[in-house]
Coordinates of C-alpha atoms in Angstrom, one line a residue:
M1 CA -27.2 -34.1 14.4
D2 CA -26.2 -37.2 12.8
S3 CA -22.8 -38.4 12.0
S4 CA -22.7 -37.3 8.4
S5 CA -23.1 -33.6 9.3
T6 CA -20.7 -34.1 12.1
D7 CA -17.9 -35.5 9.5
L8 CA -18.8 -32.5 7.5
I9 CA -18.2 -30.0 10.1
S10 CA -15.3 -31.8 11.4
S11 CA -13.8 -31.9 7.5
L12 CA -14.5 -28.1 7.0
L13 CA -13.1 -26.8 10.3
P14 CA -9.4 -27.2 9.3
L15 CA -10.2 -25.1 6.1
V16 CA -12.1 -22.2 8.0
A17 CA -9.2 -22.2 10.3
L18 CA -6.6 -22.0 7.8
F19 CA -8.6 -19.2 5.8
A20 CA -8.9 -17.3 9.1
I21 CA -5.0 -17.6 9.5
F22 CA -4.3 -16.6 6.0
Y23 CA -6.8 -13.5 6.5
F24 CA -5.2 -12.3 9.8
L25 CA -1.6 -12.8 8.8
I26 CA -1.4 -12.0 5.2
I27 CA -4.6 -10.3 3.7
R28 CA -5.4 -7.9 6.5
P29 CA -1.9 -6.3 6.9
Q30 CA -1.6 -6.0 3.0
Q31 CA -4.9 -4.0 3.0
K32 CA -3.7 -1.9 5.9
Q33 CA -0.3 -1.3 4.2
A34 CA -2.2 -0.4 0.9
K35 CA -4.5 2.0 2.7
A36 CA -1.7 3.9 4.4
H37 CA 0.3 4.1 1.2
K38 CA -2.7 5.8 -0.7
E39 CA -3.1 8.1 2.2
M40 CA 0.4 9.1 2.0
I41 CA 0.1 9.7 -1.7
A42 CA -3.1 11.8 -1.1
N43 CA -1.3 14.0 1.3
L44 CA 1.7 14.8 -0.7
K45 CA 2.5 18.5 -1.1
K46 CA 4.9 20.9 -2.5
G47 CA 8.4 20.7 -0.6
D48 CA 8.0 17.0 0.4
K49 CA 10.9 14.7 -0.3
I50 CA 10.0 11.4 -1.8
V51 CA 11.7 8.2 -2.8
T52 CA 10.4 6.6 -6.1
N53 CA 10.1 3.0 -6.9
G54 CA 13.3 3.4 -9.1
G55 CA 15.2 4.6 -5.9
L56 CA 15.5 8.3 -7.0
I57 CA 15.2 10.7 -3.9
V58 CA 13.4 13.8 -5.1
E59 CA 11.5 16.9 -4.1
V60 CA 7.9 17.5 -5.0
S61 CA 7.5 20.8 -6.9
N62 CA 3.8 20.7 -8.0
V63 CA 1.0 18.1 -7.2
G64 CA -1.4 17.1 -10.0
E65 CA -4.5 15.0 -10.4
E66 CA -2.6 12.0 -11.5
S67 CA 0.9 12.9 -11.6
L68 CA 3.7 14.9 -9.5
T69 CA 6.1 17.5 -10.9
V70 CA 9.4 16.6 -9.0
K71 CA 12.8 18.1 -9.0
N72 CA 16.0 16.1 -8.6
S73 CA 19.3 17.3 -6.9
D74 CA 20.6 18.8 -10.2
G75 CA 17.4 21.0 -10.4
A76 CA 15.9 19.1 -13.3
E77 CA 12.2 18.8 -13.2
M78 CA 10.2 15.8 -14.4
K79 CA 6.8 14.3 -14.1
L80 CA 6.2 11.3 -12.0
V81 CA 2.9 9.2 -11.8
K82 CA 1.6 9.2 -8.2
E83 CA 1.6 5.2 -8.1
F84 CA 5.3 5.3 -8.5
V85 CA 6.1 6.9 -5.1
S86 CA 7.7 4.6 -2.8
K87 CA 7.9 6.5 0.5
L88 CA 7.8 9.9 2.1
L89 CA 11.3 11.0 3.7
E90 CA 10.9 12.4 7.1
D91 CA 13.1 15.2 7.7

């Protein structure tokens, strides 16, 4: 190897290291969280209590393809798009 290729490698090494750090600290945990959220939405069933992105605590009364029918504490039923489920409440 001559000096020009050594200079190229030494100048690219910090960029590669920075990308690796970003991948393991930011991108990979975000992908894991998105996968867990998608799995949680797929496993919702009637009777589960959930929190919506708007902060409402509701109970699932019916599960559809793209939406859920949920019931709030007053007994009023409403449709909710599955993507707006924030988290599942554990009893």
